[in-house]
């Protein structure tokens, strides 16, 4: 009689992907499972039936040079701290036994090989090889990334699209982003990122061992998203010259970036800025099974000397000056990852700040975190990693200084401006969630409005300036809209019982979110007479023709300086704001009955609200809705006219998906829009 041999091993891919909530990775050739939960394989034997009294099955699991051997037993009791394998008692076919393989909840993340061998009484052995990819498991209570609410697991691990918040706290902009974690090639790119990291290249065995820790993994990924110290994914560029690559604001999702990086042999993709770095890191962490969300900090301080003070300089006429190494970014974007922190003791579990944007070195490389959010709020500067740096980003004081001929003539101190709003996308809804209170003890309550207009605080910038003799308040009348005049009000108060003759200096400067402004594009100077204790209100406008040349993704720094002509006393107030662009409208026909693998139509509409004709290129993308990006050229469109473009959808994945469109106009302005679409099986 022919002896027993293994003919084939069936990885039961469909069943395991369903059980491990990894169905989105079905385009990958490898079986993708989560640690801490068993997965089933079926062995096709030939020659004769398996006899448990005389035959045995053993499995060798390998991750690089690491390996573990385990016998296949009949006990279903899986030890959470070690690898085990057992027969499925319901798999009664002796020529086709099923085996459950269980990994520890702390197993290392990576691409595993396994060898299954059958040993017979005669001493003959027969083997078969297989592979699987093991990820973290936020559904397993013993995993360090366990998050106890299903809606949060759906949002922070499974959701493949989201919103990035940008602009200013006064006029917040929601930018759609496709995380693309289930798109072809993305899983492989994320796993390859771990393989080409300096940690793995330097000591592969130690790296594989350390991959059991989400804190370790997240720190490696934080460094690998930028390319400053390694073969990382993205090259940062804040120069304004993007001719050698893609302008950061043109990216709409992570998939294109990660695939380009992998296909180029790990050459850095050009170019990224903070929201691109953060969004790509969010994709990688969600792929690896670590809950992750993108966070925006408005008025984010970059404190280079660690004194928790940011100094900003203005000329005597209100022009903001590019002095000093410290800076305040109108917004800065990082990520938070959810994990326990046994290395820090009790109380530091939960959300951890990680920032892949290369700003300062940590441990010798450009990365940041994981810094527990609780440690930042409670000023635990002694804890790993980078808590003091993140604390300064949300809590530094601002000293605004007026200079004349190199001499300080006035100083304003503001303890509320930095970290004026910290937010992320709400769970399950396309709107803002205010999480400022997680980072700092809030002195004055703020009110969350909608995803298009956010928290408004009198201290969002230096709106109010005062001294012994004068007070000035600057307020932009409403959220500025491109194509409309920007109206603002200046309230001037004489606080003394003597008349004053005051010079009023006004100017507006264009600026990028993380830079000092360029030269003024608009200014106005006048003289004002104030009676004793008088209050005067001045109203001004900046017309569209005066600001249209500096639109694009720029912000505007508006400042007013009052100069007492008699006493030389000066006060300053300033406001930084962004212009709201018109939005693309997206309409999906029969939106309540979008069926998997059935064609559907969407229509993208743009109305020209500008005062001049515009033309441009429309790009439409939708992970799980259309296979690839599609582009259309829009001919010149006159003011007030409307253009429409029909898009064919062919949904390939069930769930809530994002259809997004962006129109790049000839005047360097980008118009965006998005629509959430629910895809059903039938």
XYZ file of C-alpha atoms in Angstrom:
682
model
C 0.000 0.000 0.000
C 1.279 3.444 -0.917
C 2.466 5.478 2.074
C 0.931 8.758 3.241
C 1.960 11.969 1.490
C 0.869 15.626 1.457
C -0.413 16.577 -1.962
C -1.641 20.125 -1.378
C -2.453 22.661 1.368
C -5.565 24.823 0.922
C -5.239 28.118 2.785
C -9.052 28.556 2.861
C -8.515 32.155 1.851
C -12.140 33.262 1.600
C -13.096 31.887 5.020
C -9.986 33.224 6.755
C -10.251 36.705 5.227
C -13.852 36.874 6.436
C -13.012 35.672 9.936
C -9.975 37.955 10.300
C -11.697 41.013 8.800
C -9.099 41.231 6.052
C -11.405 40.770 3.044
C -10.229 44.086 1.670
C -6.825 42.487 1.017
C -8.298 39.832 -1.270
C -6.316 41.260 -4.214
C -3.115 40.208 -2.447
C -1.699 36.814 -3.395
C -0.888 35.992 0.236
C -3.273 34.949 2.971
C -3.687 37.946 5.335
C -4.637 37.177 8.947
C -4.507 38.884 12.341
C -2.497 37.771 15.315
C -4.189 36.247 18.356
C -6.924 34.564 16.274
C -6.796 31.084 14.703
C -6.891 30.544 10.959
C -7.767 27.298 9.198
C -5.880 25.369 6.530
C -6.959 22.123 4.902
C -4.420 19.444 4.006
C -5.016 17.264 0.944
C -3.409 13.865 1.657
C -2.906 10.968 -0.709
C -1.703 7.366 -0.552
C -3.848 6.362 2.420
C -5.924 7.989 5.187
C -4.236 9.746 8.109
C -3.957 7.522 11.199
C -3.563 9.583 14.376
C -2.161 6.549 16.246
C 0.792 6.090 13.918
C 1.056 9.346 11.972
C 1.784 12.882 13.107
C 1.689 16.345 11.592
C 4.082 19.107 12.553
C 4.254 22.743 11.488
C 7.293 24.979 11.281
C 6.490 28.705 11.161
C 9.267 31.044 9.981
C 9.726 34.820 9.989
C 13.110 35.503 8.459
C 15.660 33.676 10.636
C 13.110 33.168 13.443
C 11.219 29.904 13.574
C 8.974 27.895 15.852
C 7.977 24.209 15.692
C 4.620 22.911 16.881
C 2.894 19.544 16.728
C -0.662 19.398 15.459
C -2.717 18.205 18.436
C -6.332 17.345 19.079
C -6.675 19.964 21.833
C -8.637 23.106 20.870
C -7.235 25.047 23.855
C -5.000 27.709 22.305
C -2.380 29.364 24.496
C -2.407 33.102 23.794
C 1.309 33.375 24.584
C 2.611 30.827 22.064
C 2.008 29.305 18.655
C -0.305 26.263 18.612
C -1.930 24.028 16.015
C -4.817 21.577 16.346
C -7.044 19.420 14.190
C -10.549 20.615 13.475
C -12.725 18.015 15.240
C -15.407 18.579 12.612
C -13.018 17.830 9.756
C -13.811 14.113 9.668
C -12.327 13.277 6.269
C -9.025 11.456 7.070
C -7.679 12.263 3.602
C -8.504 15.950 4.001
C -7.982 17.027 7.633
C -8.417 20.704 8.640
C -5.963 22.382 10.997
C -6.341 25.561 13.058
C -3.115 27.526 13.492
C -3.074 30.094 16.308
C -0.498 32.829 16.793
C 0.203 34.694 20.019
C -1.509 38.081 20.438
C 2.025 39.504 20.655
C 3.417 37.792 17.550
C 5.604 39.892 15.266
C 4.053 41.530 12.227
C 5.371 40.390 8.873
C 5.320 37.901 5.993
C 5.598 34.362 7.347
C 6.465 31.084 5.673
C 5.271 27.789 7.060
C 6.157 24.188 6.370
C 3.717 21.401 7.159
C 5.193 17.897 7.443
C 3.584 14.492 7.932
C 5.583 11.770 9.692
C 4.611 8.117 9.370
C 5.523 5.068 11.426
C 7.867 3.939 8.703
C 9.888 7.125 9.162
C 8.891 8.643 5.852
C 8.108 12.336 5.781
C 6.318 14.506 3.254
C 6.031 18.286 3.345
C 4.313 21.296 1.808
C 5.056 25.014 2.010
C 2.785 28.008 2.379
C 2.886 31.713 3.253
C 0.736 34.133 5.189
C 0.930 37.760 6.281
C 0.309 38.478 9.960
C -1.063 41.836 11.122
C -1.957 43.385 14.482
C -5.453 42.639 15.768
C -7.500 45.460 17.314
C -10.400 42.968 17.742
C -8.331 40.799 20.128
C -8.491 41.934 23.764
C -4.989 40.593 24.448
C -3.381 42.544 21.602
C -1.640 45.797 22.526
C -3.671 47.609 19.843
C -7.069 46.376 21.092
C -9.668 49.109 20.843
C -12.956 48.137 22.508
C -15.557 49.763 20.247
C -16.591 48.340 16.885
C -17.420 51.727 15.356
C -13.894 52.923 16.203
C -12.308 49.779 14.747
C -14.326 50.361 11.583
C -13.250 54.015 11.406
C -9.602 53.753 12.431
C -8.632 50.448 10.770
C -11.099 49.572 8.003
C -12.158 52.975 6.626
C -10.261 53.613 3.387
C -11.124 57.306 3.040
C -11.343 60.331 5.290
C -11.021 64.083 5.703
C -7.934 66.168 6.407
C -8.571 69.520 8.091
C -6.551 72.496 6.894
C -6.750 76.285 6.518
C -7.239 78.222 9.745
C -9.318 77.648 12.846
C -11.496 80.579 11.787
C -12.138 79.227 8.284
C -11.497 75.523 8.343
C -11.247 73.502 5.108
C -12.116 69.791 4.848
C -9.929 68.106 2.239
C -10.942 64.583 1.135
C -8.256 61.903 1.159
C -8.282 58.293 -0.030
C -6.179 56.102 2.265
C -6.321 53.271 -0.317
C -5.201 50.546 2.090
C -7.046 47.858 0.125
C -5.900 48.962 -3.319
C -3.635 46.542 -5.263
C 0.019 46.802 -4.278
C -0.502 48.919 -1.154
C -0.229 46.061 1.374
C 2.974 44.877 -0.266
C 4.408 48.408 -0.252
C 3.690 48.824 3.464
C 5.334 45.510 4.344
C 8.304 46.359 2.120
C 8.678 49.623 4.042
C 9.514 47.571 7.160
C 11.983 45.446 5.215
C 14.018 48.359 3.829
C 14.118 50.261 7.127
C 17.571 50.846 8.688
C 16.480 48.765 11.689
C 15.875 45.715 9.513
C 18.881 46.254 7.281
C 21.121 46.652 10.323
C 19.890 43.667 12.348
C 17.083 41.715 10.725
C 16.717 39.205 13.546
C 16.341 41.907 16.214
C 13.943 43.871 13.994
C 11.705 40.821 13.533
C 11.677 40.255 17.293
C 10.810 43.896 17.999
C 7.910 43.896 15.529
C 5.752 42.407 18.263
C 5.520 45.951 19.704
C 3.237 48.521 18.029
C 5.273 51.288 19.688
C 8.393 49.987 17.918
C 6.601 49.537 14.590
C 5.085 53.017 14.711
C 8.460 54.622 15.418
C 10.039 52.796 12.470
C 7.188 53.867 10.189
C 7.369 57.484 11.416
C 10.988 57.627 10.240
C 10.373 55.734 6.992
C 7.563 57.975 5.698
C 10.148 60.729 5.141
C 13.406 60.036 3.303
C 15.826 62.165 5.325
C 17.725 59.293 6.961
C 16.803 56.257 4.905
C 15.092 54.978 1.762
C 11.845 56.519 2.946
C 8.669 57.188 0.989
C 8.382 60.963 0.606
C 10.664 63.913 -0.009
C 9.503 67.076 1.712
C 9.508 70.388 -0.148
C 8.429 73.768 1.216
C 10.305 75.901 -1.324
C 7.365 76.525 -3.657
C 9.317 75.018 -6.575
C 7.820 71.633 -7.420
C 8.990 71.278 -11.041
C 10.857 68.045 -10.283
C 7.776 66.302 -8.903
C 4.148 66.685 -7.870
C 2.880 69.740 -5.984
C 1.858 68.429 -2.528
C -1.668 69.866 -2.789
C -2.285 67.780 -5.934
C -2.130 64.403 -4.184
C -5.567 62.953 -3.413
C -4.654 59.603 -1.892
C -1.905 57.376 -0.514
C -2.070 54.588 -3.095
C -0.338 56.472 -5.909
C 2.457 57.551 -3.558
C 3.137 54.123 -2.047
C 2.980 52.310 -5.386
C 5.293 54.856 -7.037
C 7.772 54.452 -4.183
C 7.742 50.648 -4.471
C 7.911 50.578 -8.277
C 10.862 52.984 -8.329
C 12.991 50.697 -6.169
C 12.302 52.735 -3.012
C 13.313 56.112 -4.432
C 11.585 58.968 -2.586
C 8.389 60.330 -4.107
C 8.414 64.077 -4.741
C 6.854 65.931 -2.979
C 5.154 65.937 0.427
C 4.146 68.414 3.099
C 2.757 67.719 6.558
C -0.734 66.519 5.589
C 0.697 64.217 2.891
C 3.235 62.704 5.304
C 0.518 62.160 7.922
C -2.071 60.715 5.541
C 0.405 58.224 4.057
C 1.471 57.164 7.557
C -2.189 56.666 8.476
C -2.515 54.298 5.523
C 0.539 52.264 6.558
C -0.614 51.942 10.166
C -4.144 50.897 9.190
C -2.689 48.303 6.818
C -0.555 46.898 9.648
C -3.638 46.694 11.875
C -2.782 49.549 14.251
C -5.752 51.940 14.760
C -4.796 55.341 13.383
C -6.352 58.746 12.746
C -5.115 61.994 11.209
C -5.028 65.002 13.566
C -4.715 68.721 12.787
C -3.303 71.250 15.261
C -4.165 74.850 14.355
C -1.533 77.483 15.211
C 1.096 74.817 15.746
C 4.335 76.001 17.334
C 7.777 74.826 16.231
C 9.941 75.606 19.248
C 13.563 75.057 18.189
C 15.257 75.958 21.499
C 12.828 74.334 23.935
C 11.971 77.479 25.918
C 8.211 77.171 25.168
C 8.172 80.707 23.733
C 7.652 81.605 20.072
C 8.762 85.082 19.027
C 7.146 86.806 16.025
C 8.447 90.088 14.658
C 6.654 92.938 12.870
C 7.858 96.215 11.394
C 6.476 99.501 12.703
C 4.005 99.504 9.774
C 2.661 96.007 10.471
C 4.692 93.954 8.003
C 5.475 90.528 9.419
C 9.232 89.891 9.347
C 11.133 86.673 8.746
C 13.252 86.794 11.899
C 14.144 84.010 14.299
C 14.205 80.211 13.955
C 10.964 79.563 15.846
C 7.727 79.573 13.895
C 3.993 79.060 14.105
C 2.344 77.028 11.357
C -1.282 77.971 10.681
C -1.930 74.260 10.853
C 0.187 71.170 11.279
C -0.958 67.608 10.668
C 0.224 64.462 12.442
C -1.336 61.110 13.346
C -2.437 59.374 16.505
C -2.158 55.596 16.921
C -4.005 53.582 19.560
C -1.941 51.184 21.676
C -1.037 50.198 25.219
C 2.302 51.443 26.564
C 3.626 48.858 29.038
C 7.053 50.499 28.692
C 5.713 53.626 30.426
C 3.706 52.090 33.252
C 0.025 52.616 33.942
C -2.055 55.501 32.646
C -0.285 56.113 29.336
C -2.275 53.713 27.159
C -4.530 54.985 24.396
C -3.826 57.547 21.688
C -0.162 58.265 20.919
C 1.138 61.166 18.783
C 3.373 60.235 15.847
C 4.654 62.779 13.373
C 6.445 61.682 10.173
C 7.063 65.242 8.936
C 10.829 65.830 9.271
C 11.169 68.723 11.744
C 13.566 67.685 14.520
C 15.672 64.576 15.100
C 14.603 62.076 17.748
C 17.142 59.436 18.695
C 19.308 60.707 15.864
C 16.727 60.391 13.071
C 13.830 62.457 11.748
C 10.832 60.912 13.480
C 8.535 61.818 16.360
C 6.676 59.684 18.863
C 4.886 57.682 19.993
C 4.125 60.355 22.611
C 1.086 59.572 24.803
C -1.603 62.243 24.498
C -2.212 61.914 28.246
C 1.468 62.645 28.915
C 1.239 65.820 26.810
C -1.796 67.054 28.712
C -0.239 66.234 32.092
C 3.180 67.692 31.200
C 5.020 64.401 31.728
C 8.193 65.652 30.062
C 10.164 62.691 31.451
C 8.420 60.073 29.293
C 9.305 58.589 25.890
C 9.060 59.694 23.111
C 9.273 63.414 22.271
C 6.651 64.634 24.750
C 8.353 68.054 25.271
C 8.388 68.775 21.525
C 4.692 67.958 21.045
C 3.794 69.812 24.262
C 5.379 72.958 22.809
C 3.440 72.513 19.566
C 0.139 72.839 21.433
C 1.066 74.982 24.466
C 3.909 77.437 23.721
C 3.415 81.135 24.475
C 3.678 83.722 21.696
C 5.562 87.004 22.045
C 4.697 89.430 19.233
C 7.370 92.101 18.893
C 7.337 95.391 16.944
C 10.754 96.548 15.766
C 11.899 99.968 14.627
C 15.464 100.345 13.354
C 16.361 97.086 15.056
C 15.003 98.191 18.441
C 12.056 96.627 20.266
C 9.316 99.230 20.646
C 6.392 97.017 21.717
C 5.765 93.445 22.931
C 2.463 91.557 23.108
C 2.224 88.225 24.980
C -0.392 85.597 24.090
C -0.819 82.349 26.037
C -3.906 81.103 24.174
C -3.070 81.294 20.490
C -0.973 78.133 20.054
C -3.038 74.961 19.799
C -6.238 76.976 19.399
C -8.033 73.967 17.897
C -6.961 70.323 17.668
C -9.298 68.132 15.670
C -9.801 64.916 13.732
C -12.550 63.365 11.640
C -15.542 62.194 13.674
C -16.240 58.467 13.902
C -18.655 57.446 11.166
C -19.469 60.949 9.909
C -17.780 63.404 7.488
C -17.366 66.159 10.040
C -14.935 67.530 12.597
C -14.382 66.175 16.103
C -12.808 68.670 18.502
C -10.167 66.892 20.637
C -8.405 70.002 22.006
C -9.347 68.983 25.548
C -7.425 65.714 25.175
C -4.177 67.677 24.783
C -4.551 70.632 27.120
C -6.564 72.054 29.970
C -8.904 74.450 28.165
C -9.271 77.813 29.846
C -12.214 79.014 27.794
C -14.804 76.814 26.103
C -14.895 76.617 22.347
C -17.822 75.678 20.185
C -17.586 73.221 17.332
C -19.637 74.290 14.342
C -19.608 72.424 11.033
C -16.877 70.801 9.019
C -16.623 73.912 6.841
C -16.531 76.544 9.583
C -14.848 75.533 12.768
C -14.120 76.750 16.232
C -13.903 80.528 16.428
C -11.933 81.952 19.320
C -10.958 85.562 19.937
C -7.439 84.297 20.566
C -7.049 82.285 17.353
C -4.543 84.972 16.332
C -3.557 88.304 17.816
C -6.880 90.001 17.027
C -6.564 92.365 19.954
C -3.632 94.608 20.783
C -3.430 96.916 23.759
C -1.188 99.258 25.695
C -1.534 101.848 28.410
C -3.020 104.437 26.093
C -4.651 102.606 23.139
C -6.531 99.470 22.228
C -7.056 98.046 18.735
C -9.262 95.102 17.713
C -9.156 93.593 14.211
C -11.990 91.318 13.030
C -12.551 89.805 9.597
C -16.281 90.251 9.037
C -16.998 86.720 7.719
C -15.203 83.708 6.293
C -13.589 85.094 3.121
C -14.734 83.540 -0.160
C -12.640 83.617 -3.333
C -14.145 86.058 -5.819
C -15.747 88.266 -3.152
C -14.352 91.333 -1.318
C -12.657 90.612 2.013
C -14.306 92.886 4.549
C -12.829 93.609 7.968
C -13.444 95.928 10.892
C -10.939 97.817 13.040
C -12.062 99.096 16.406
C -9.747 101.759 17.866
C -10.047 102.904 21.478
C -8.352 105.915 23.108
C -7.978 104.786 26.733
C -6.734 108.146 28.018
C -8.433 111.447 28.795
C -6.384 113.349 26.230
C -6.841 113.732 22.469
C -4.569 111.667 20.216
C -3.361 111.887 16.642
C -2.689 108.318 15.471
C -1.109 106.842 12.366
C -2.945 103.737 11.133
C -0.849 101.266 9.119
C -2.655 98.384 7.357
C -1.121 95.674 5.187
C -1.884 92.231 3.823
C 0.723 89.599 2.947
C 0.374 86.187 1.280
C 1.901 83.249 3.130
C 2.162 79.489 3.026
C 0.810 77.656 6.069
C 4.275 77.096 7.553
C 6.238 80.150 6.354
C 6.608 83.804 7.122
C 4.696 85.965 4.637
C 6.039 87.437 1.418
C 6.078 91.188 0.757
C 2.733 93.016 1.191
C 0.393 92.842 -1.812
C -1.976 95.441 -0.299
C -1.404 98.260 2.172
C -3.089 101.410 3.376
C -1.788 104.207 5.595
C -3.838 106.994 7.158
C -4.013 109.397 10.085
C -6.800 109.270 12.655
C -7.895 111.914 15.176
C -9.177 110.531 18.495
C -10.953 112.595 21.109
C -10.363 111.743 24.780
C -11.728 108.235 25.571
C -13.165 108.009 22.056
C -13.896 104.734 20.276
C -13.863 104.672 16.474
C -14.796 101.851 14.110
C -13.106 101.672 10.701
C -14.331 99.395 7.907
C -12.143 98.317 5.008
C -12.212 95.942 2.042
C -9.650 94.128 -0.074
C -11.128 93.666 -3.544
C -10.808 90.424 -5.584
C -8.636 92.145 -8.203
C -6.188 93.035 -5.411
C -5.760 89.476 -4.078
C -6.434 87.160 -7.043
C -2.730 86.944 -7.954
C -1.857 85.438 -4.551
C -4.659 82.872 -4.276
C -3.840 79.174 -4.767
C -3.249 77.462 -1.402
C -1.886 80.632 0.208
C -3.180 82.200 3.391
C -3.353 85.917 4.119
C -1.698 87.690 7.041
C -3.581 90.944 7.770
C -2.132 93.364 10.309
C -2.864 96.809 11.711
C -0.442 98.984 13.707
C -1.528 102.118 15.582
C 1.220 104.676 16.182
C 0.643 107.527 18.622
C 2.347 110.440 16.863
C 2.950 112.280 20.110
C 4.138 109.549 22.464
C 5.464 107.091 19.851
C 3.417 104.353 21.556
C 2.446 101.469 19.227
C -0.054 98.622 19.356
C -0.593 95.824 16.852
C -3.397 93.422 15.975
C -3.250 90.774 13.277
C -5.359 88.037 11.736
C -4.397 85.172 9.447
C -7.089 83.702 7.248
C -7.594 81.547 4.190
C -9.957 82.000 1.268
C -12.783 79.506 0.825
C -12.902 78.265 -2.744
C -16.128 77.254 -4.481
C -16.822 73.512 -4.284
C -17.480 70.937 -6.938
C -20.934 69.397 -6.724
C -21.159 65.601 -7.125
C -24.481 63.901 -7.792
C -24.808 60.105 -7.883
C -27.865 58.719 -9.669
C -29.910 56.308 -7.540
C -27.473 56.841 -4.673
C -29.512 54.627 -2.326
C -29.195 51.571 -4.558
C -25.521 51.329 -5.497
C -24.901 47.634 -6.131
C -21.600 45.768 -6.185
C -20.246 45.235 -9.734
C -23.165 47.082 -11.384
C -22.511 50.226 -13.413
C -23.762 53.536 -12.056
C -23.483 57.156 -13.143
C -22.189 60.187 -11.242
C -22.153 63.802 -12.400
C -19.566 66.398 -11.356
C -20.651 70.047 -11.690
C -18.587 73.233 -11.482
C -19.909 76.797 -11.539
C -17.416 79.587 -12.270
C -17.790 82.146 -9.477
C -14.648 84.041 -10.486
C -14.746 87.378 -12.261
C -12.848 86.035 -15.290
C -12.933 82.940 -17.546
C -11.153 79.836 -16.230
C -10.089 76.507 -17.694
C -8.483 73.451 -16.136
C -8.205 69.698 -15.668
C -10.771 67.656 -13.722
C -9.504 64.539 -11.897
C -11.933 62.014 -10.400
C -10.921 59.136 -8.105
C -12.770 56.685 -5.907
C -11.198 53.653 -4.234
C -13.617 50.748 -4.673
C -15.797 52.767 -7.067
C -13.641 53.276 -10.169
C -10.588 51.254 -11.106
C -8.207 54.110 -11.878
C -8.242 57.882 -11.767
C -9.924 59.521 -14.738
C -9.095 62.971 -16.104
C -10.993 65.413 -18.311
C -9.923 68.762 -19.752
C -12.391 71.587 -19.105
C -12.359 74.294 -21.795
C -12.567 77.989 -20.953
C -15.649 78.720 -18.872
C -17.011 82.252 -18.577
C -18.038 83.818 -15.237
C -21.361 82.479 -13.974
C -21.416 79.554 -16.440
C -21.667 75.907 -15.398
C -19.854 72.791 -16.658
C -20.861 69.155 -16.093
C -18.981 65.872 -16.511
C -20.507 62.387 -16.265
C -18.506 59.579 -14.634
C -19.149 55.841 -14.892
C -18.834 53.929 -11.618
C -18.285 50.183 -11.283
C -18.196 49.413 -7.529
C -15.751 46.637 -6.612
C -16.053 46.706 -2.804
C -18.961 46.733 -0.374
C -19.166 49.521 2.221
C -19.070 53.295 2.452
C -16.750 54.649 -0.218
C -15.606 58.157 -1.148
C -15.908 59.580 -4.650
C -13.725 62.662 -4.898
C -13.052 65.186 -7.624
C -10.512 67.997 -7.983
C -10.391 70.699 -10.647
C -6.989 72.327 -11.205
C -7.637 75.739 -12.734
C -5.335 77.791 -14.898
C -5.086 80.485 -12.171
C -3.333 77.995 -9.787
C -6.507 77.439 -7.779
C -7.763 73.913 -7.049
C -11.493 73.305 -6.556
C -12.492 70.125 -4.732
C -15.538 68.111 -3.829
C -16.438 64.676 -2.504
C -19.425 62.388 -2.051
C -19.792 59.421 0.300
C -21.374 56.442 -1.475
C -22.737 53.300 0.206
C -22.196 50.137 -1.883
C -24.453 47.148 -1.168
C -24.269 43.503 -2.244
C -27.790 43.445 -3.686
